[in-house]
PDB file of C-alpha atoms in Angstrom:
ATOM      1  CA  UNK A 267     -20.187  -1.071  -3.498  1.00 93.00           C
ATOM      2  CA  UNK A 268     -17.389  -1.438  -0.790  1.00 96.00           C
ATOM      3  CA  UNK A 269     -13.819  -0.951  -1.512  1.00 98.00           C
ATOM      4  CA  UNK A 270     -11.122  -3.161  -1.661  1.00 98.00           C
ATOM      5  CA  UNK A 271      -8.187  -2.957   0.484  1.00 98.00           C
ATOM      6  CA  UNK A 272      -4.699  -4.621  -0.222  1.00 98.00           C
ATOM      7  CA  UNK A 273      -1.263  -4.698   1.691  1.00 97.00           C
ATOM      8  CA  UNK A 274       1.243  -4.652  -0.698  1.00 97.00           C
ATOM      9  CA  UNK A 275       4.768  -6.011  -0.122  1.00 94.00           C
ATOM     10  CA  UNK A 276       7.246  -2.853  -1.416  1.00 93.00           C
ATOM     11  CA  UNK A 277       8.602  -5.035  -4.327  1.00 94.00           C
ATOM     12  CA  UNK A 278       9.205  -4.216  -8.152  1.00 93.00           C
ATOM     13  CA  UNK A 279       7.252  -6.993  -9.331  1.00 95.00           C
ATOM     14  CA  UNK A 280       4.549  -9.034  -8.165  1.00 97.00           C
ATOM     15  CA  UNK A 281       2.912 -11.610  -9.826  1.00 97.00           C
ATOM     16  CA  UNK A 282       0.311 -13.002  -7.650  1.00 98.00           C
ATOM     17  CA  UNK A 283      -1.310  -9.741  -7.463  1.00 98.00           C
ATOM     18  CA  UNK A 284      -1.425  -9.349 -11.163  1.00 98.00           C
ATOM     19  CA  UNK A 285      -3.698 -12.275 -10.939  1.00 98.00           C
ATOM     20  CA  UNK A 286      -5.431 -11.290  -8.087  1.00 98.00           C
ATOM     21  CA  UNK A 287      -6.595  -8.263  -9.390  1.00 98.00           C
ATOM     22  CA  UNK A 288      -7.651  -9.769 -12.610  1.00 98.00           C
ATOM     23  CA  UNK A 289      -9.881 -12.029 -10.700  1.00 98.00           C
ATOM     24  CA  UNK A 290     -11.779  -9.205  -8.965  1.00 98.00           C
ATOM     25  CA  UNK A 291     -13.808  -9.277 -12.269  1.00 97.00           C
ATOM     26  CA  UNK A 292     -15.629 -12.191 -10.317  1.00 97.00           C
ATOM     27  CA  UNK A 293     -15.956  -9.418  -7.372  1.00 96.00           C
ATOM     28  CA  UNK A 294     -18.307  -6.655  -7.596  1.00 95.00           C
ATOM     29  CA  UNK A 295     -16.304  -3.951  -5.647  1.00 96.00           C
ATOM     30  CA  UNK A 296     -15.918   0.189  -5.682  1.00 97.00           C
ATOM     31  CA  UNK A 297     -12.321   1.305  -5.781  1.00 98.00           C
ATOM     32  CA  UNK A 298      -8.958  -0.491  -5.000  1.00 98.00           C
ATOM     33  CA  UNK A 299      -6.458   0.533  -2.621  1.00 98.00           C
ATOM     34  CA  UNK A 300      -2.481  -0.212  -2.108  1.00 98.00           C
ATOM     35  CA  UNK A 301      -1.607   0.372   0.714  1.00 98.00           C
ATOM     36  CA  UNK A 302       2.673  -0.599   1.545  1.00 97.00           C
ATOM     37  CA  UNK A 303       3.966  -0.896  -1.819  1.00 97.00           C
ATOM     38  CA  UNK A 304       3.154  -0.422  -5.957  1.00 97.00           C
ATOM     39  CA  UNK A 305       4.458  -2.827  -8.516  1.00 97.00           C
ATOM     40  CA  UNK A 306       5.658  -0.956 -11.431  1.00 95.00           C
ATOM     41  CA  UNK A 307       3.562  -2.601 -13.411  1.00 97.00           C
ATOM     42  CA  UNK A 308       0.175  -2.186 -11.720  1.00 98.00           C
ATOM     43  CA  UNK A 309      -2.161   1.215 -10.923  1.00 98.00           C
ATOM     44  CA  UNK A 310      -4.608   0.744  -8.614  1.00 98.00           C
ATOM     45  CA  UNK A 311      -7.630   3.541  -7.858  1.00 98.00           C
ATOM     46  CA  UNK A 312      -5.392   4.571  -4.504  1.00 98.00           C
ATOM     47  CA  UNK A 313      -1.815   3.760  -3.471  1.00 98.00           C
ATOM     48  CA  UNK A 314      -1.049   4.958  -0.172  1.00 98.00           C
ATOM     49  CA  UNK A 315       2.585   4.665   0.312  1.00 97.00           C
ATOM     50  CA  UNK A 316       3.935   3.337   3.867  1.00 97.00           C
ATOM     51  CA  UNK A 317       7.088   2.448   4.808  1.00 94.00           C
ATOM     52  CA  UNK A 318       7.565  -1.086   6.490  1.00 93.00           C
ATOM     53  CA  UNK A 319       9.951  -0.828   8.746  1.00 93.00           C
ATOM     54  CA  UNK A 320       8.606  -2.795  11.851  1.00 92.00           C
ATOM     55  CA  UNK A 321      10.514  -5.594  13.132  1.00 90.00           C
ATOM     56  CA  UNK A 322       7.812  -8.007  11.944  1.00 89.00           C
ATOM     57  CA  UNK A 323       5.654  -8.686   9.113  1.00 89.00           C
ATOM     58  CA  UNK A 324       2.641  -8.660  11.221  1.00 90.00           C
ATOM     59  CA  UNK A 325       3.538  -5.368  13.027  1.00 93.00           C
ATOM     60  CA  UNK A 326       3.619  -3.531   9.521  1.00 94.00           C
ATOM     61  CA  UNK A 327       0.300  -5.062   8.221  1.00 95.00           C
ATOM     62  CA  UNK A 328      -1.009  -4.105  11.434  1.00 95.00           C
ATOM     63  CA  UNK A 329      -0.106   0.056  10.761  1.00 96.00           C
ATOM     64  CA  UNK A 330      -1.115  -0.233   7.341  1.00 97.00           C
ATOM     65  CA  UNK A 331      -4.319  -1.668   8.730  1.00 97.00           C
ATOM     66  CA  UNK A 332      -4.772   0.949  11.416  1.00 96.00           C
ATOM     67  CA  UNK A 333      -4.466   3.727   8.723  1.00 97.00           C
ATOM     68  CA  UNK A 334      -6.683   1.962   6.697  1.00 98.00           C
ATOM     69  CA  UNK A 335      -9.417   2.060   9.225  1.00 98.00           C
ATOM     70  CA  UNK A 336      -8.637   5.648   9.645  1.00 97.00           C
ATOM     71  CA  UNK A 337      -8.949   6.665   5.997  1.00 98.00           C
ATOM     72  CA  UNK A 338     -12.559   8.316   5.616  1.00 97.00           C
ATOM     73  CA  UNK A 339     -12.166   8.533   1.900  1.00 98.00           C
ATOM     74  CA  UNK A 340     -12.442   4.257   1.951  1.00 98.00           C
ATOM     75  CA  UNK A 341     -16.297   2.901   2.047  1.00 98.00           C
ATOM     76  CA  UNK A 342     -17.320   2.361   5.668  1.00 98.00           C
ATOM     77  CA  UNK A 343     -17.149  -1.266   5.237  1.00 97.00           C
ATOM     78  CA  UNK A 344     -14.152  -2.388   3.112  1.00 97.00           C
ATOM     79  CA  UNK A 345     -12.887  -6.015   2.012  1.00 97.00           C
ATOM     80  CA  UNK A 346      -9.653  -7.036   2.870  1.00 97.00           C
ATOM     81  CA  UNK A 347      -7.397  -9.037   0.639  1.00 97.00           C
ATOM     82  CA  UNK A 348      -4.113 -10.296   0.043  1.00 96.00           C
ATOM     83  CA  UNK A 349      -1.816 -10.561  -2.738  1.00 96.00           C
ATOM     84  CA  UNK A 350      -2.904 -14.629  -3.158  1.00 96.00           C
ATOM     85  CA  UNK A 351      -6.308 -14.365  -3.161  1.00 97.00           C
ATOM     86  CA  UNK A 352      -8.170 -15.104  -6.346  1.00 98.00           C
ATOM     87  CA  UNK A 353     -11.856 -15.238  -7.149  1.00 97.00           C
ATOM     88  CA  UNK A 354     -11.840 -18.116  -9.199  1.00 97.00           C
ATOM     89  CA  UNK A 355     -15.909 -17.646  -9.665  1.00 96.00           C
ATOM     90  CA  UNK A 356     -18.191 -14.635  -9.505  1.00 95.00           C
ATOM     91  CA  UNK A 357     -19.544 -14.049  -5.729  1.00 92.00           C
ATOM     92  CA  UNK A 358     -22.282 -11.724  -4.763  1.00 81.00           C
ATOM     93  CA  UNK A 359     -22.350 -12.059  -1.203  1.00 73.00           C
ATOM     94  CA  UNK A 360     -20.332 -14.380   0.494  1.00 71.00           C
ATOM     95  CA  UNK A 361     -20.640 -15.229   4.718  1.00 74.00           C
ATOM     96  CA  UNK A 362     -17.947 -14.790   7.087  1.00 87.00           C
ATOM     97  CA  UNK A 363     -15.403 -17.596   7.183  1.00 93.00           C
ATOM     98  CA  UNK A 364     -13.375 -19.310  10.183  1.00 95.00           C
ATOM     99  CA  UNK A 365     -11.678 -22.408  10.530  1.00 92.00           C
ATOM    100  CA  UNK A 366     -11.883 -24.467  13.931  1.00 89.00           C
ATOM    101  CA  UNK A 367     -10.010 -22.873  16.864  1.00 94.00           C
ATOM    102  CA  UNK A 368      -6.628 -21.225  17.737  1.00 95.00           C
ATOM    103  CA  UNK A 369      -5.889 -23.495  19.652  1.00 93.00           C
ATOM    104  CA  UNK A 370      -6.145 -26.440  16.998  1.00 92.00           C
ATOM    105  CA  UNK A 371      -4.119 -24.091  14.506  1.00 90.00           C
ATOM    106  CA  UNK A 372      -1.391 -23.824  17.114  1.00 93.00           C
ATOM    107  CA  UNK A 373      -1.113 -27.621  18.047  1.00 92.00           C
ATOM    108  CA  UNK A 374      -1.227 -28.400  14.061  1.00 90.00           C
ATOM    109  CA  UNK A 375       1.550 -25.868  13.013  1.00 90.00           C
ATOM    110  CA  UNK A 376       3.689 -27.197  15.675  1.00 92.00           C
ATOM    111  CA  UNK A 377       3.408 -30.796  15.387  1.00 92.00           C
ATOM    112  CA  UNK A 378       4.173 -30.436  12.226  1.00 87.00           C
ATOM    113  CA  UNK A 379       7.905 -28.164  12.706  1.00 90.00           C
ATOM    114  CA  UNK A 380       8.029 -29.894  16.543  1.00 92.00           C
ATOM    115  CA  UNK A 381       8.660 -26.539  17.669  1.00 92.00           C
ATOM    116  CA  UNK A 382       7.349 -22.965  18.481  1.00 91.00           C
ATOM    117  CA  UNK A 383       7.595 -21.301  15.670  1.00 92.00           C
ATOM    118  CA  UNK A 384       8.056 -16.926  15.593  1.00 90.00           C
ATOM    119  CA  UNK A 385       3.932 -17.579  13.900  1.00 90.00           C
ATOM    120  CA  UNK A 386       2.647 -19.537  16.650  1.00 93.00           C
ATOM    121  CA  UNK A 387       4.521 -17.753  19.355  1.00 92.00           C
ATOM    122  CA  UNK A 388       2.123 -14.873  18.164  1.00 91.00           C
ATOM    123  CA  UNK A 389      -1.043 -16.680  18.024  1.00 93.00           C
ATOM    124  CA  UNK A 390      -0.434 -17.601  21.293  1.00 94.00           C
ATOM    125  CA  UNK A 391      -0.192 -14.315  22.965  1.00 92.00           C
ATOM    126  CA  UNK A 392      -3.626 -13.666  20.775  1.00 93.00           C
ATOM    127  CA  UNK A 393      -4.960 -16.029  22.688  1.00 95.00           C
ATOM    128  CA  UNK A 394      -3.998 -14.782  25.861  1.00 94.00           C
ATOM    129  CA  UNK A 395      -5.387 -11.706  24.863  1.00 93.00           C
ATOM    130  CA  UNK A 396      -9.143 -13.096  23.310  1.00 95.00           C
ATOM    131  CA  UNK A 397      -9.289 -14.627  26.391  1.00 96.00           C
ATOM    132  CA  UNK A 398      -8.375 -11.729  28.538  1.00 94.00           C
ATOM    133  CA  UNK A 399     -11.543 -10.293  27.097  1.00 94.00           C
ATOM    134  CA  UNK A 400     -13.544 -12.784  27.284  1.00 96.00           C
ATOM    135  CA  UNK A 401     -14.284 -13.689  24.008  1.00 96.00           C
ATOM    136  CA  UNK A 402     -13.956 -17.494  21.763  1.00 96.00           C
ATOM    137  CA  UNK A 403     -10.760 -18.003  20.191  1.00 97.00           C
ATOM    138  CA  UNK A 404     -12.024 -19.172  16.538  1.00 96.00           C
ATOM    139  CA  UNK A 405      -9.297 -18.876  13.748  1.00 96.00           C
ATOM    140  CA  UNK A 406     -10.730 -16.533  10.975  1.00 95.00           C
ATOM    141  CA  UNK A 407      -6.847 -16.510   9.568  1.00 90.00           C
ATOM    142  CA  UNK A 408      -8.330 -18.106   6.436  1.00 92.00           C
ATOM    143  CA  UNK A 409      -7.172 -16.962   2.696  1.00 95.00           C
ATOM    144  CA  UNK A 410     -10.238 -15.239   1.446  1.00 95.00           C
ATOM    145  CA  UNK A 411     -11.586 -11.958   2.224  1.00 95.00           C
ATOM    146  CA  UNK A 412     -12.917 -10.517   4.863  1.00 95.00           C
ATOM    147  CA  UNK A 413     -15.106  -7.656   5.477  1.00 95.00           C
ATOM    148  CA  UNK A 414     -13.654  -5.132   7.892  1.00 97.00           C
ATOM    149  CA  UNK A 415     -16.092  -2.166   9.412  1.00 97.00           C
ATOM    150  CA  UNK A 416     -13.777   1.247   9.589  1.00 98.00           C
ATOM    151  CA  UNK A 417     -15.404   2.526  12.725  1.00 98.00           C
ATOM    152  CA  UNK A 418     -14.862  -1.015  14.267  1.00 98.00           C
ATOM    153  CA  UNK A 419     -11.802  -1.383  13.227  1.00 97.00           C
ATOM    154  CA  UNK A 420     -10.734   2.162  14.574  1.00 97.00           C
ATOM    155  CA  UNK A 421     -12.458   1.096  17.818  1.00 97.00           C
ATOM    156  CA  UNK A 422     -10.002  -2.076  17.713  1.00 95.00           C
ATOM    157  CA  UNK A 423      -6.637  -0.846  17.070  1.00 94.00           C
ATOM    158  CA  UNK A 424      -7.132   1.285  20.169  1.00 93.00           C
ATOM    159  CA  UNK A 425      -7.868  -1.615  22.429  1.00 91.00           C
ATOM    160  CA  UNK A 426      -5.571  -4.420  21.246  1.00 90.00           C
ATOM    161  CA  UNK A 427      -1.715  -5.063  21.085  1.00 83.00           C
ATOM    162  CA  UNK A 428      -1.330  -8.317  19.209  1.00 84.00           C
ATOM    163  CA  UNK A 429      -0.639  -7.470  15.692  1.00 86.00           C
ATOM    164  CA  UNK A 430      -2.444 -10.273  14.727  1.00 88.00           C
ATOM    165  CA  UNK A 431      -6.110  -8.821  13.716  1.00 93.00           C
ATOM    166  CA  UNK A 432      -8.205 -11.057  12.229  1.00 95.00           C
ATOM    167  CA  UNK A 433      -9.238 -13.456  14.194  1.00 96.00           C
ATOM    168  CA  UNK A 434      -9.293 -10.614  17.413  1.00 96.00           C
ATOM    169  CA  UNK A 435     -11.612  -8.591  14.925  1.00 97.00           C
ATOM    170  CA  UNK A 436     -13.806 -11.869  14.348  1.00 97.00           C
ATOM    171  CA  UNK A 437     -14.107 -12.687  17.567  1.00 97.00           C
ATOM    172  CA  UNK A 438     -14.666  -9.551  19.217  1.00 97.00           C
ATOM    173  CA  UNK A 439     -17.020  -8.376  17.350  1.00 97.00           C
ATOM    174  CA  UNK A 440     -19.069 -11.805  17.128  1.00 96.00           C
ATOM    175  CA  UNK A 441     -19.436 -12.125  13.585  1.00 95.00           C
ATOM    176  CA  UNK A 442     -20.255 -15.874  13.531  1.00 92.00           C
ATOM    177  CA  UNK A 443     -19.967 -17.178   9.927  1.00 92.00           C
ATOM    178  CA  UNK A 444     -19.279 -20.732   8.627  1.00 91.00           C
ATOM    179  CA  UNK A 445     -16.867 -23.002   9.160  1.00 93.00           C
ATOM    180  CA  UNK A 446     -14.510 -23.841   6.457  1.00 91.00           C
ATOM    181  CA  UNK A 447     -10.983 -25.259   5.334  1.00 91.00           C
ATOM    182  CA  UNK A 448      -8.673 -22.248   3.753  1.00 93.00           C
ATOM    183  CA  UNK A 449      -8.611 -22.927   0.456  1.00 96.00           C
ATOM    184  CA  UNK A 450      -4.652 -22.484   0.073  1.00 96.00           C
ATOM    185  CA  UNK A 451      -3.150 -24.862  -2.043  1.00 97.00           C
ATOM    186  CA  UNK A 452       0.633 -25.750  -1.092  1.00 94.00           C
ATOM    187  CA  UNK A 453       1.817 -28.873  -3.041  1.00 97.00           C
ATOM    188  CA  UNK A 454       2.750 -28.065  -6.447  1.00 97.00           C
ATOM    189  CA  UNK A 455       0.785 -31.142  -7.462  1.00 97.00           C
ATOM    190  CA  UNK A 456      -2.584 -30.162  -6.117  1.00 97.00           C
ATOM    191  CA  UNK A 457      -5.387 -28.617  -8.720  1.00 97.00           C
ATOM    192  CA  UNK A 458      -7.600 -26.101  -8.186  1.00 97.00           C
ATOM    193  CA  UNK A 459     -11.018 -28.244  -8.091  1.00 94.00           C
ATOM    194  CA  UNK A 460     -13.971 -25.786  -7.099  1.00 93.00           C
ATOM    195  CA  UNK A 461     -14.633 -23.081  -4.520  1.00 93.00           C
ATOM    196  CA  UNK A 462     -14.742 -19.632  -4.996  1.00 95.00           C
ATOM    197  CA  UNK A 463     -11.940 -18.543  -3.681  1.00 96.00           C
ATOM    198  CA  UNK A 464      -8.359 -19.866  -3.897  1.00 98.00           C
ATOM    199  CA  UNK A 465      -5.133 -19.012  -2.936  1.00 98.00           C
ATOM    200  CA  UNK A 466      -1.857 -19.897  -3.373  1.00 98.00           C
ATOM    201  CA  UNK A 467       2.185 -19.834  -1.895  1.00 95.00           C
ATOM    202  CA  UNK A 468       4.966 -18.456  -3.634  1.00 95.00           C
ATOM    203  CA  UNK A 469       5.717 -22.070  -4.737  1.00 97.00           C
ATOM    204  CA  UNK A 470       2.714 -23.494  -5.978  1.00 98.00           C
ATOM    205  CA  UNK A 471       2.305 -20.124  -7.820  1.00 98.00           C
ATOM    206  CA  UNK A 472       5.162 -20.158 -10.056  1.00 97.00           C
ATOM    207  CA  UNK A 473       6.060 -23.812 -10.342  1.00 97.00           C
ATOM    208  CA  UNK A 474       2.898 -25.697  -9.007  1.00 98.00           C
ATOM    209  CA  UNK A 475      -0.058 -27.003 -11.146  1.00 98.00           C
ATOM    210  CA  UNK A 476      -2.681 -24.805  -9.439  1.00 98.00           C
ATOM    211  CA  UNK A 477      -0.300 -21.908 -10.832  1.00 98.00           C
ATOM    212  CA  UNK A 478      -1.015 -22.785 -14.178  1.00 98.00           C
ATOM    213  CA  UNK A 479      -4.492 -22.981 -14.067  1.00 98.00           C
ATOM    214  CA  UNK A 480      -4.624 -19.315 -12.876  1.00 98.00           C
ATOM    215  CA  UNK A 481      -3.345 -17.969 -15.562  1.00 98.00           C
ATOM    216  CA  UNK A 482      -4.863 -20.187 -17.661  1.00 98.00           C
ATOM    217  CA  UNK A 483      -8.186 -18.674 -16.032  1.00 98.00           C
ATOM    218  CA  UNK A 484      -7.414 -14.822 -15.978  1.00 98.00           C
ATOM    219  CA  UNK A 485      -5.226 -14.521 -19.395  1.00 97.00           C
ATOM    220  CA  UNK A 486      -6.816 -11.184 -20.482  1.00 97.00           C
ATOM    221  CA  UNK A 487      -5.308  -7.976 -18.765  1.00 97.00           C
ATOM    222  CA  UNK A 488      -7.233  -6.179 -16.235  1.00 98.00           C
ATOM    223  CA  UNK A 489      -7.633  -2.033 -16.066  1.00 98.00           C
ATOM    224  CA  UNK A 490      -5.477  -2.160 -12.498  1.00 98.00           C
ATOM    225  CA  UNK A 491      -2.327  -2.984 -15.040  1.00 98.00           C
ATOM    226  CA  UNK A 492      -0.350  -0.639 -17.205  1.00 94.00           C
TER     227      UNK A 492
END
């Protein structure tokens, strides 16, 4: 079975990865890596400690990425998640996801702050850069996981220089998949309704309805916990 890969914020405590990783139950997998941080409170298989010290968010996930992809003790093919995913029902094999275009993600984000925001600003220069090598500019920036190839991914990091990946990985390596709305829930008044996958904010986590109902789901304690 392929491995799971998370970047983990370097924090004492984190919650929403508890949860996570008590979902995975729903997720056939091999081992589970950490690769950034460690909660105190959680063991995974692996924790490969980096220090995340870029000037951006996107620039560290990017290096933990590229070591990632350079780690031949992961599975060829890993999954990559973040700390607000959950697997809210057990999945086999699920396709690849994207929603719409960049371009639509870009004019939506910034009608809605009627600005350029530091996020946008970025998916814009991965535009520039899809299109530089000729490829479609779909969005696969979705919360759920994706399924990276380590070889491919290698093969990326050595070509690109947005730190944005996803959707350059997607897209340059033609993956296709389906097109779908991310399933991330940000009004605290919104319920999880069906899917299998969900994720969450910081907000709706700890104070939102669709909080609740996560750890109303996952209650029992997971081996990844101490």
């Amino acid at each position: 079975m392929d491995d799971i890969v998370y970047f983990v914020k370097d924090t004492l405590e984190n919650e929403e990865l508890r949860y996570s990783l008590r979902s995975l139950s729903n997720f056939p997998h091999g081992k589970v890596w950490f690769y950034g941080g460690c909660p105190e409170a959680l063991k995974p298989d692996y924790h490969v400690e980096v220090k995340q010290n870029k000037p951006t968010k996107w620039e560290n996930v990017f290096k933990m990425f590229k070591l990632a992809c350079n780690n031949d003790k992961i599975s060829k093919n890993f999954w990559l998640f973040n700390d607000d995913f959950f697997i809210m029902k057990p999945v086999t094999k699920g396709p690849n996801y994207y929603n719409d275009d960049l371009y639509k993600r870009v004019v939506t984000i910034e009608d809605k702050y009627n600005q350029i925001t530091p996020y946008t600003r970025e998916i814009r220069k991965m535009i520039k850069e899809l299109e530089g090598m000729g490829c479609k500019t779909l969005s696969y920036a979705l919360h759920v996981p994706m399924k990276i190839n380590r070889k491919k991914g290698q093969e990326l990091t050595n070509i690109i220089s947005t730190p944005m990946f996803r959707s350059v990985y997607g897209n340059y390596f033609k993956i296709g998949g389906e097109n779908h709305k991310d399933v991330k829930i940000d009004s605290n008044f919104k319920r999880y309704k069906e899917g299998d996958y969900l994720s969450t904010s910081d907000k709706t986590f700890f104070y939102g309805v669709v909080g609740q109902q996560i750890r109303d789901t996952f209650k029992d304690k997971c081996k990844y916990e101490r």
